[in-house]
PDB file of C-alpha atoms and ligand atoms in Angstrom:
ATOM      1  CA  UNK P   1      17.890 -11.296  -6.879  1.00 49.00           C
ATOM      2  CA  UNK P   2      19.484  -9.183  -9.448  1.00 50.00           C
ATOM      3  CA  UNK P   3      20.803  -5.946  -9.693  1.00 54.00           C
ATOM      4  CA  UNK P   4      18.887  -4.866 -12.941  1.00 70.00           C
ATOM      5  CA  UNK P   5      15.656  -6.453 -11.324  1.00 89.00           C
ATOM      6  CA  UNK P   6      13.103  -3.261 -11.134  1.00 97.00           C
ATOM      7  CA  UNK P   7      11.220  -2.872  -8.110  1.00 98.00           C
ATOM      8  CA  UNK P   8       8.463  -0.817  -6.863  1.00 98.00           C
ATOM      9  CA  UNK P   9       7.832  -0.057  -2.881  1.00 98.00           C
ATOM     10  CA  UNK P  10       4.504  -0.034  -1.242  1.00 98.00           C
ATOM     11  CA  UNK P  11       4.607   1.753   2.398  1.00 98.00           C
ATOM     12  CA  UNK P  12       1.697   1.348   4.574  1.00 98.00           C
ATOM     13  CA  UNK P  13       0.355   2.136   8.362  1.00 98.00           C
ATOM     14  CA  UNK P  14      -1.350  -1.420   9.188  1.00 95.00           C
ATOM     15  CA  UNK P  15      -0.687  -4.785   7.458  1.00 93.00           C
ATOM     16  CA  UNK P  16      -4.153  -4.933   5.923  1.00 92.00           C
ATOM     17  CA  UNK P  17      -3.685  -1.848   4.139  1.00 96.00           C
ATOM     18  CA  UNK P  18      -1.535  -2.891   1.504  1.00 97.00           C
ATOM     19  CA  UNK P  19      -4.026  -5.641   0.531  1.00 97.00           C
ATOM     20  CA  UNK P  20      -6.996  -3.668  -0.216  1.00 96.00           C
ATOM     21  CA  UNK P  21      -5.585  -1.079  -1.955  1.00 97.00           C
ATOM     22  CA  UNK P  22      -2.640  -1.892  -3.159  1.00 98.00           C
ATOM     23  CA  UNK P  23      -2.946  -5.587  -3.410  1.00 98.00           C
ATOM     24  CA  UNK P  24      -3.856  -5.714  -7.486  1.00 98.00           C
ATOM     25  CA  UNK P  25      -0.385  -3.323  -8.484  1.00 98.00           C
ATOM     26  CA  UNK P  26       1.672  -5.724  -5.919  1.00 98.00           C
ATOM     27  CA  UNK P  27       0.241  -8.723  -7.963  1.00 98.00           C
ATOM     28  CA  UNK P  28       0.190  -7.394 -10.972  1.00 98.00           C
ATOM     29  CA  UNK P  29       4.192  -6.580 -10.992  1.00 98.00           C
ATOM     30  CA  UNK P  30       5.397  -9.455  -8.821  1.00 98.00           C
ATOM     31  CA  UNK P  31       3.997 -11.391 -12.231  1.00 98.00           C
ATOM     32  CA  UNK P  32       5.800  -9.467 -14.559  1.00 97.00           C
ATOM     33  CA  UNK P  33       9.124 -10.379 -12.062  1.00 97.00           C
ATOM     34  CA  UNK P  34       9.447  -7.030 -10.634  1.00 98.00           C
ATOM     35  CA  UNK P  35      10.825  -7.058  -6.867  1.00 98.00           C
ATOM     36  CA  UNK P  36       7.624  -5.785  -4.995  1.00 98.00           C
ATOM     37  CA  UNK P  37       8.793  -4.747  -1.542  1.00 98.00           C
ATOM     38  CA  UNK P  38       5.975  -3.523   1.080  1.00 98.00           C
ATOM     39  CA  UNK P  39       6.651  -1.783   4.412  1.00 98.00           C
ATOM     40  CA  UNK P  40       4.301  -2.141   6.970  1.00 98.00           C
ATOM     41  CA  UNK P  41       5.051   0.891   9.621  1.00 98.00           C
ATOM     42  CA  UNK P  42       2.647  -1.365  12.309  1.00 97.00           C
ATOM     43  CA  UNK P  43       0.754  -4.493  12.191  1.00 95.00           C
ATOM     44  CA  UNK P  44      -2.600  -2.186  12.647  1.00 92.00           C
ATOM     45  CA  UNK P  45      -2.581  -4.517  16.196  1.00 93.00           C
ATOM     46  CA  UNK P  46      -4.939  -1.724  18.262  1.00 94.00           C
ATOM     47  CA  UNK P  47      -7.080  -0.322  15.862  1.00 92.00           C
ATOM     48  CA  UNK P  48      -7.450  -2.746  13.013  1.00 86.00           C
ATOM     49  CA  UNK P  49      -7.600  -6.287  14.764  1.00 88.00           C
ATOM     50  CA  UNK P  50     -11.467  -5.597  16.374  1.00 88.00           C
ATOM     51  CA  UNK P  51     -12.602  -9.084  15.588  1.00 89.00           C
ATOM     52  CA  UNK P  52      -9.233 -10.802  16.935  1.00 90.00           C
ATOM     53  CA  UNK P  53      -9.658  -8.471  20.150  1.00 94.00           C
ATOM     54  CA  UNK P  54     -13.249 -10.228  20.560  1.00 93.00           C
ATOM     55  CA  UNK P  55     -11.862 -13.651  21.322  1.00 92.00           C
ATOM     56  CA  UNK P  56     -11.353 -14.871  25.336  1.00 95.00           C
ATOM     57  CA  UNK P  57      -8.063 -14.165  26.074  1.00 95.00           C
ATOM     58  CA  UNK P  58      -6.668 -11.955  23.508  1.00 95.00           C
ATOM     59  CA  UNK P  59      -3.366 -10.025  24.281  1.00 95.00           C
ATOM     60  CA  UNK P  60      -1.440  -7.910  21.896  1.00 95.00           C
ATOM     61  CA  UNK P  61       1.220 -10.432  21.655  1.00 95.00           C
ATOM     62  CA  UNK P  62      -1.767 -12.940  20.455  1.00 95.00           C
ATOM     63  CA  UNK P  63      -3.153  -9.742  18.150  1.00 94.00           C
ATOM     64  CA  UNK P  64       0.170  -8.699  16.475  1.00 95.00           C
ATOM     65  CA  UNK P  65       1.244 -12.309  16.017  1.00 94.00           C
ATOM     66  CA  UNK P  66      -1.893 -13.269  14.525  1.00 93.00           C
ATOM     67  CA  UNK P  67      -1.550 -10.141  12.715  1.00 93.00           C
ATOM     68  CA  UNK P  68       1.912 -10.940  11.218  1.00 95.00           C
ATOM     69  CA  UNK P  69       0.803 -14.735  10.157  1.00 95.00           C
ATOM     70  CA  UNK P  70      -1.973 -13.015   7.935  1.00 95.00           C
ATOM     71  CA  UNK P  71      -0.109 -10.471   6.437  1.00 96.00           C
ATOM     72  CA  UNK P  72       2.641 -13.116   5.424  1.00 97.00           C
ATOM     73  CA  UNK P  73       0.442 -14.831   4.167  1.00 98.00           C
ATOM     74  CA  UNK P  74      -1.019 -12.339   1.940  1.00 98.00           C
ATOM     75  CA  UNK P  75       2.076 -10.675   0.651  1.00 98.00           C
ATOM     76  CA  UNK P  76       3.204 -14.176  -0.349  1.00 98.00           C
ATOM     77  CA  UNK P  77       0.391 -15.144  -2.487  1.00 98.00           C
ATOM     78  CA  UNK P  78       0.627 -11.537  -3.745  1.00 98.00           C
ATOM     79  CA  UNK P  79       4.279 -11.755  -4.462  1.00 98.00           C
ATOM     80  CA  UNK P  80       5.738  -9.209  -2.372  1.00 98.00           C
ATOM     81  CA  UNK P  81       8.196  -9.210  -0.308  1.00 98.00           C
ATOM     82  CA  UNK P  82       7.603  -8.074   3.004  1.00 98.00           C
ATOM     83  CA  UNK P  83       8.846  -5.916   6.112  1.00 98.00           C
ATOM     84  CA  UNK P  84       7.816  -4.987   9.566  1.00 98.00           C
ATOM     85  CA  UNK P  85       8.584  -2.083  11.232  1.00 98.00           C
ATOM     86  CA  UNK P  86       6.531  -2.338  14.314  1.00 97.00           C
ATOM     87  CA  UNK P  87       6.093   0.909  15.238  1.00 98.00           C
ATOM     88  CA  UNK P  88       2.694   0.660  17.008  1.00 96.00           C
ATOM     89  CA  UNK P  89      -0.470   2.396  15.625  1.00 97.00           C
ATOM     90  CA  UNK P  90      -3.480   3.851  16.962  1.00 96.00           C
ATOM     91  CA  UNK P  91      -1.701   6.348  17.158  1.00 97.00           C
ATOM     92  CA  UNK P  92       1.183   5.246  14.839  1.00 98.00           C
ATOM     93  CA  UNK P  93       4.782   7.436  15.875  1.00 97.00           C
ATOM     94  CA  UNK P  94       7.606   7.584  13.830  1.00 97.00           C
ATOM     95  CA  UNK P  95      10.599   8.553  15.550  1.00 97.00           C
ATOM     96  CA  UNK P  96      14.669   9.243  13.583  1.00 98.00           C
ATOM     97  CA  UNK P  97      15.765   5.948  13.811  1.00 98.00           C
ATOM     98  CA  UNK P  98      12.833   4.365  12.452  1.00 98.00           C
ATOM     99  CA  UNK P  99      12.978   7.062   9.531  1.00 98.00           C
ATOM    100  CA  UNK P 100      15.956   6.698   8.123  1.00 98.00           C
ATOM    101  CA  UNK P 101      15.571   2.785   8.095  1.00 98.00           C
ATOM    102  CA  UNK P 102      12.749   3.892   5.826  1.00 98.00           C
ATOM    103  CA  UNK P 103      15.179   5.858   3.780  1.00 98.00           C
ATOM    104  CA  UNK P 104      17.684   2.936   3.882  1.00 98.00           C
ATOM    105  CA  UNK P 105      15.359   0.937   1.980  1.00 98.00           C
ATOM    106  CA  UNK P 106      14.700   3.742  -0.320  1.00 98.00           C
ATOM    107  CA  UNK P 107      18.417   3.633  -1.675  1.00 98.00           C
ATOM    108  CA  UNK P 108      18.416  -0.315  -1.215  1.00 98.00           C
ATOM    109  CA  UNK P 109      15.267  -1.046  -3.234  1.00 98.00           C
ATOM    110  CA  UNK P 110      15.507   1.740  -5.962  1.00 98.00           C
ATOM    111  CA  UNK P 111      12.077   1.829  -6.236  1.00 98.00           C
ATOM    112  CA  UNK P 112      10.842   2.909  -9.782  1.00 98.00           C
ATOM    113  CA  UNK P 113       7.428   3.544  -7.925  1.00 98.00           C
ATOM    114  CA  UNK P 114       6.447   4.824  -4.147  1.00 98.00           C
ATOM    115  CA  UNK P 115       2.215   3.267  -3.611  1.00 98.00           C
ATOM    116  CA  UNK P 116       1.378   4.978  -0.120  1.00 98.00           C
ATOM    117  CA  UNK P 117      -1.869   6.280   1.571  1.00 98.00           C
ATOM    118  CA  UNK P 118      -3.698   9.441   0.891  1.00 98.00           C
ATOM    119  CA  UNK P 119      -2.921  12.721   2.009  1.00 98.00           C
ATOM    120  CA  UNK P 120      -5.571  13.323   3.949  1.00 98.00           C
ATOM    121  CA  UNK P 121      -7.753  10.592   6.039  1.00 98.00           C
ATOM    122  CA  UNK P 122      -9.866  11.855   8.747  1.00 98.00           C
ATOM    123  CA  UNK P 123     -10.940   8.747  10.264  1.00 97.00           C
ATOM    124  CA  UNK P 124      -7.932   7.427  10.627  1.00 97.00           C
ATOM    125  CA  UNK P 125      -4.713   9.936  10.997  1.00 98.00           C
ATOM    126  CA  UNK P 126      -2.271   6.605  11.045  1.00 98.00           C
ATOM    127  CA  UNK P 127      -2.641   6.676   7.390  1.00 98.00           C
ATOM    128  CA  UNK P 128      -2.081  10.506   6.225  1.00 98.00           C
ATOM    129  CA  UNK P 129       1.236  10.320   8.854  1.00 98.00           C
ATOM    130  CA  UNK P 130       2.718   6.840   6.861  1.00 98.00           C
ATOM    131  CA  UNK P 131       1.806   9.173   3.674  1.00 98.00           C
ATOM    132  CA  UNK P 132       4.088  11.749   4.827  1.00 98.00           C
ATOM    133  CA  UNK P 133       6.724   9.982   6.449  1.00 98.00           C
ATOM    134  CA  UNK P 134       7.030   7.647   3.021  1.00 98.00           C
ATOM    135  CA  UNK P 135       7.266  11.017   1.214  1.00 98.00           C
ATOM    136  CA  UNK P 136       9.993  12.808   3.066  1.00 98.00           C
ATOM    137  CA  UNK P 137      12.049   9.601   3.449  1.00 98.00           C
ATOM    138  CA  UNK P 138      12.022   9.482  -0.659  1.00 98.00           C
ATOM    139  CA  UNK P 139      13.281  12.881  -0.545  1.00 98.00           C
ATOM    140  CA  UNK P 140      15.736  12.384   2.149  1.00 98.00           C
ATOM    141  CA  UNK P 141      17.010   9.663  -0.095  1.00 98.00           C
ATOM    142  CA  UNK P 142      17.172  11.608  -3.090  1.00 98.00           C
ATOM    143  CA  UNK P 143      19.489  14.089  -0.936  1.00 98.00           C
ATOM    144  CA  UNK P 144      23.357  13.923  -1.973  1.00 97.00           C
ATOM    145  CA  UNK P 145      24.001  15.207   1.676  1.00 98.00           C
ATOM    146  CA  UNK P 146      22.540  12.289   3.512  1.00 98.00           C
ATOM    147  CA  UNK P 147      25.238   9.366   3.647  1.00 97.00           C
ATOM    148  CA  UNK P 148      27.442  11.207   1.289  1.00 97.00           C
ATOM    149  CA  UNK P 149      29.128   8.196  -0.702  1.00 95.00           C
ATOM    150  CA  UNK P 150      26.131   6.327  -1.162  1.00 96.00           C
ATOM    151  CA  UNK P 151      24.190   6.341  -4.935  1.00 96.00           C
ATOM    152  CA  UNK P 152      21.232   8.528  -4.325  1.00 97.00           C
ATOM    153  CA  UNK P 153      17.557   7.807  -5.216  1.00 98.00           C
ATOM    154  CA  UNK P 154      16.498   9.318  -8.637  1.00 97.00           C
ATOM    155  CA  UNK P 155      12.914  10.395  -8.937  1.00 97.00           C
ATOM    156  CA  UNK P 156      10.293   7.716  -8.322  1.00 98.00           C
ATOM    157  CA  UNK P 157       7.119   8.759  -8.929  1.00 98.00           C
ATOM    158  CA  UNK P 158       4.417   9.024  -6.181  1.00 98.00           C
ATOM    159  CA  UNK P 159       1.185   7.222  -6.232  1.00 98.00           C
ATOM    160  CA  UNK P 160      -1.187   7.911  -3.512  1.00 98.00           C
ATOM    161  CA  UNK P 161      -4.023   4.544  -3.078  1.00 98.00           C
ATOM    162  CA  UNK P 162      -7.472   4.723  -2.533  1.00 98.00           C
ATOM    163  CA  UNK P 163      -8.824   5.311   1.144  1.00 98.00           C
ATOM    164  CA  UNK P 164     -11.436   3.615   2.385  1.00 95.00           C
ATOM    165  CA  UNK P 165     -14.029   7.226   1.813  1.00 97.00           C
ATOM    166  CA  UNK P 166     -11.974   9.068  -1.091  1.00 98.00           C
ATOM    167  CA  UNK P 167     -14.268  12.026  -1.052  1.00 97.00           C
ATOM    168  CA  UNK P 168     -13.808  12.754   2.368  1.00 98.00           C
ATOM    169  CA  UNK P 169     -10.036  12.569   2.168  1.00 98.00           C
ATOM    170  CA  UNK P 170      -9.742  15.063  -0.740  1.00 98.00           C
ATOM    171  CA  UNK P 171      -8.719  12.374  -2.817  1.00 98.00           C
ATOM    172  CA  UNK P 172      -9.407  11.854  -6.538  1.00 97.00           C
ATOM    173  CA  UNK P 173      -8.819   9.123  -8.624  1.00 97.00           C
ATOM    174  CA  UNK P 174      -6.032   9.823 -11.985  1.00 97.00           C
ATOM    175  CA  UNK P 175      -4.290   6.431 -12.957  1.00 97.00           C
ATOM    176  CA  UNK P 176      -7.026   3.235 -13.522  1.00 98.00           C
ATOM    177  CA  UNK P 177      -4.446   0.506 -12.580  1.00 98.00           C
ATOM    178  CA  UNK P 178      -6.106  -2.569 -14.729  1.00 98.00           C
ATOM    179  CA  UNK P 179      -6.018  -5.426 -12.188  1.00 98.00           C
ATOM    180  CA  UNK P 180      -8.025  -7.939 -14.204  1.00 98.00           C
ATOM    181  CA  UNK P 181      -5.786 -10.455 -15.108  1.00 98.00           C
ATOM    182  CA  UNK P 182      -4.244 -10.753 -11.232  1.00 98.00           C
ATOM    183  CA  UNK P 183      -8.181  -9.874  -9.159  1.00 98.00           C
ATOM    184  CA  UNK P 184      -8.581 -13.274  -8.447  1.00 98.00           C
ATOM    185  CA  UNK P 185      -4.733 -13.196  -6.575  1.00 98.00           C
ATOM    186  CA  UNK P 186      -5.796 -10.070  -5.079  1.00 98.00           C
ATOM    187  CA  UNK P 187      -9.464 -11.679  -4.026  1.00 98.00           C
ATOM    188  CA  UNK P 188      -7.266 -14.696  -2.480  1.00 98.00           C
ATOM    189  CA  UNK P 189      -5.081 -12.356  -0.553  1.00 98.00           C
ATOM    190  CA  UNK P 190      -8.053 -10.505   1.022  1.00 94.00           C
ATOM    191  CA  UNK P 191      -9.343 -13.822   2.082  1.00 95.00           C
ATOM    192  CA  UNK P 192      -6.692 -14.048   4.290  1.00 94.00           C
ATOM    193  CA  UNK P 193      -7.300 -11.330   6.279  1.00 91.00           C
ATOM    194  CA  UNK P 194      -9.679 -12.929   8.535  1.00 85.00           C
ATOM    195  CA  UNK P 195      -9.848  -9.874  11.307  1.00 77.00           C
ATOM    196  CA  UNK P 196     -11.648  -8.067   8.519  1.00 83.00           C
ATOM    197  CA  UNK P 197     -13.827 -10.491   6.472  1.00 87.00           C
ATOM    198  CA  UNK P 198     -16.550  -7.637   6.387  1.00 87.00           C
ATOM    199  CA  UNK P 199     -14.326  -6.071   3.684  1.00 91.00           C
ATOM    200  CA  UNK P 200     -14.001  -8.464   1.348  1.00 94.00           C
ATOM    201  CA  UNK P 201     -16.874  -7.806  -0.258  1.00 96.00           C
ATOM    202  CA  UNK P 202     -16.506  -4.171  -0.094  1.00 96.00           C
ATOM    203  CA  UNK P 203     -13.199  -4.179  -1.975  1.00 96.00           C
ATOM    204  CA  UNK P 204     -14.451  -6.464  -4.826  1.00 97.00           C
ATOM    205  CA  UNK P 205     -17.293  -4.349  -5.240  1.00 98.00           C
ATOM    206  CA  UNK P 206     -14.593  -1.138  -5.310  1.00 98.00           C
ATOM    207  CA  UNK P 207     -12.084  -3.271  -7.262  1.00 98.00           C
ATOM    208  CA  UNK P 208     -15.500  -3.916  -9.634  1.00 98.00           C
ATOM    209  CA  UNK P 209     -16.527  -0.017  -9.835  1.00 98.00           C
ATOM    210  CA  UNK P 210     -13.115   0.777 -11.102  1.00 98.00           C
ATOM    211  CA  UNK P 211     -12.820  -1.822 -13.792  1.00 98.00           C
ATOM    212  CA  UNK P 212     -16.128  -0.150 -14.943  1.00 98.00           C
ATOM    213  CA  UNK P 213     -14.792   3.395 -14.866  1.00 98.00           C
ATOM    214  CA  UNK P 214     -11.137   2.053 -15.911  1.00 98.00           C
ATOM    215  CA  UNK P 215     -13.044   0.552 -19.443  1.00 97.00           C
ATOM    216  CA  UNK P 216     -14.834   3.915 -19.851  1.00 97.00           C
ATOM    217  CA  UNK P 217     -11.985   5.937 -19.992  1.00 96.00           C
ATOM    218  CA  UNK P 218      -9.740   3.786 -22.206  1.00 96.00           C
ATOM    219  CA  UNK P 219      -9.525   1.405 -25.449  1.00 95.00           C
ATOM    220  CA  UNK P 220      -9.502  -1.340 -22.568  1.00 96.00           C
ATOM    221  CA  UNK P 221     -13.383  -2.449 -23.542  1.00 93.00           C
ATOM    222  CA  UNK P 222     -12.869  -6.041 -21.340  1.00 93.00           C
ATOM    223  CA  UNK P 223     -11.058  -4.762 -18.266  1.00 97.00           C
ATOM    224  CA  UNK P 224     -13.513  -6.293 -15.492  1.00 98.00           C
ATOM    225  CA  UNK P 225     -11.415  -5.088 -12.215  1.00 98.00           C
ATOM    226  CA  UNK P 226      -8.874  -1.723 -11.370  1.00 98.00           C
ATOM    227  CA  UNK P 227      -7.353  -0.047  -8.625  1.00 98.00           C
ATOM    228  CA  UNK P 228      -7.228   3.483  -8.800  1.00 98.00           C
ATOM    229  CA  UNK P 229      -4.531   5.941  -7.699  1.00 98.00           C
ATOM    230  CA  UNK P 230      -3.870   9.867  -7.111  1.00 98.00           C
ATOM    231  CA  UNK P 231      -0.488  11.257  -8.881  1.00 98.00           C
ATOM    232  CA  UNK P 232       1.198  13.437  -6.319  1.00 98.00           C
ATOM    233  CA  UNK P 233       3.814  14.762  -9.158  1.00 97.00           C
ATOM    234  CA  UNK P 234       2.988  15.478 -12.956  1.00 96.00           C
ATOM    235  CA  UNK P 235       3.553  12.492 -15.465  1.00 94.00           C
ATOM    236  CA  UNK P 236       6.274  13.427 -18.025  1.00 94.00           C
ATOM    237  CA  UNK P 237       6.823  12.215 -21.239  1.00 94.00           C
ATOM    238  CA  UNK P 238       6.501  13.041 -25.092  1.00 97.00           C
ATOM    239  CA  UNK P 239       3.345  12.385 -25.490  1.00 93.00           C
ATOM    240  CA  UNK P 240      -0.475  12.212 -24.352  1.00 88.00           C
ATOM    241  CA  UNK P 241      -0.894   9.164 -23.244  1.00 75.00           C
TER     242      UNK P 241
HETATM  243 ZN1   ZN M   1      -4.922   1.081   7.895  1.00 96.09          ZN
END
């Protein structure tokens, strides 16, 4: 990989969540040769495995190693390239060590884009904490304090995903990502997630709703499929785009 390669860093709770919500903007930038690098905090092992908990003789060695193969497999057809943290979830805890590896790969990556979870999430407080932990590590990394010496992050803008109920998580939708041309990698990707095949359809149908919305509110008349996200900082530029 090269230096001037640009990259953009997805950090998420469980390993599914990257896929559904993030899985067209992975796709869609791995194509256009950027580095996409995705953190997964846990492998979502206790609370988003239910399915691979059903069958006779299930451990959590069995759950998170299934867990892993999937998510792999997923980030590979995707184009990303992939991390574990294994931090546990349900409930996930982030302790210092664990944090600044997260800010470690904030100066090594150089993101030119943060994709994390919502702010807010109350069915599932894994999600808001990876939020906030992905946040403060960017600043920590922007900080010419921390690791004096080393280059320092500049200022990557934030875009928060879509959770699974936006309007109960105070979320609203302001960037239409247009995932058209890379749904049918993202579709693949879900279809690897076997612990949750009851969401497959779910996130087409969401992927399909934004495409809608995404055509209404732009010159794009044949986008089919998007992925919506929530700015946390203002866009700047000279002009209205
Ligand atoms: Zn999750």
């Amino acid at each position: 990989m090269t230096e001037a390669k640009k990259s953009g860093l997805v950090v998420v709770a469980h390993t599914g969540d990257f896929v559904w919500r993030a899985g067209g903007a992975i796709a869609l930038f791995a194509k256009k040769g950027w580095h996409m690098k995705i953190v997964c905090l846990s492998f979502g092992e206790r609370g988003e495995s239910a399915k691979m908990w059903r069958e006779p003789g299930a451990t959590m060695e069995k759950v998170k190693a299934g867990r892993i193969k999937e998510a792999e497999k997923a980030a590979n057809i995707l184009g990303g390239d992939i991390e574990f943290f294994d931090l546990g979830d349900y409930p996930l805890r982030v302790k210092d060590d664990a944090f600044f590896r997260l800010v470690d790969v904030f100066r090594k990556v150089k993101p030119q884009f943060l994709l994390t979870h919502s702010r807010e999430d109350p069915y599932n407080f894994d999600h808001p904490r990876a939020s906030a932990i992905a946040q403060e590590a960017r600043v920590i990394a922007q900080a010419h304090g921390h690791n004096p010496g080393e280059p320092v992050l500049g200022a990557p803008p934030v875009y928060l995903f879509e959770p699974h109920q936006p309007e109960q998580c105070n979320w609203k939708p302001q960037m239409i990502l247009d995932i058209s041309e890379v749904f049918d990698i993202k579709r693949r990707a879900f279809e690897c997630l076997e612990a949750q095949e009851y969401l497959w359809e779910y996130y087409t149908r969401v992927a399909l709703n934004r495409g809608v919305q995404g055509a209404r509110n732009s010159e794009r008349k044949t986008m089919k499929y998007g992925e919506a996200y929530e700015r946390v900082f203002p866009s700047v530029g000279d002009e209205f785009v």
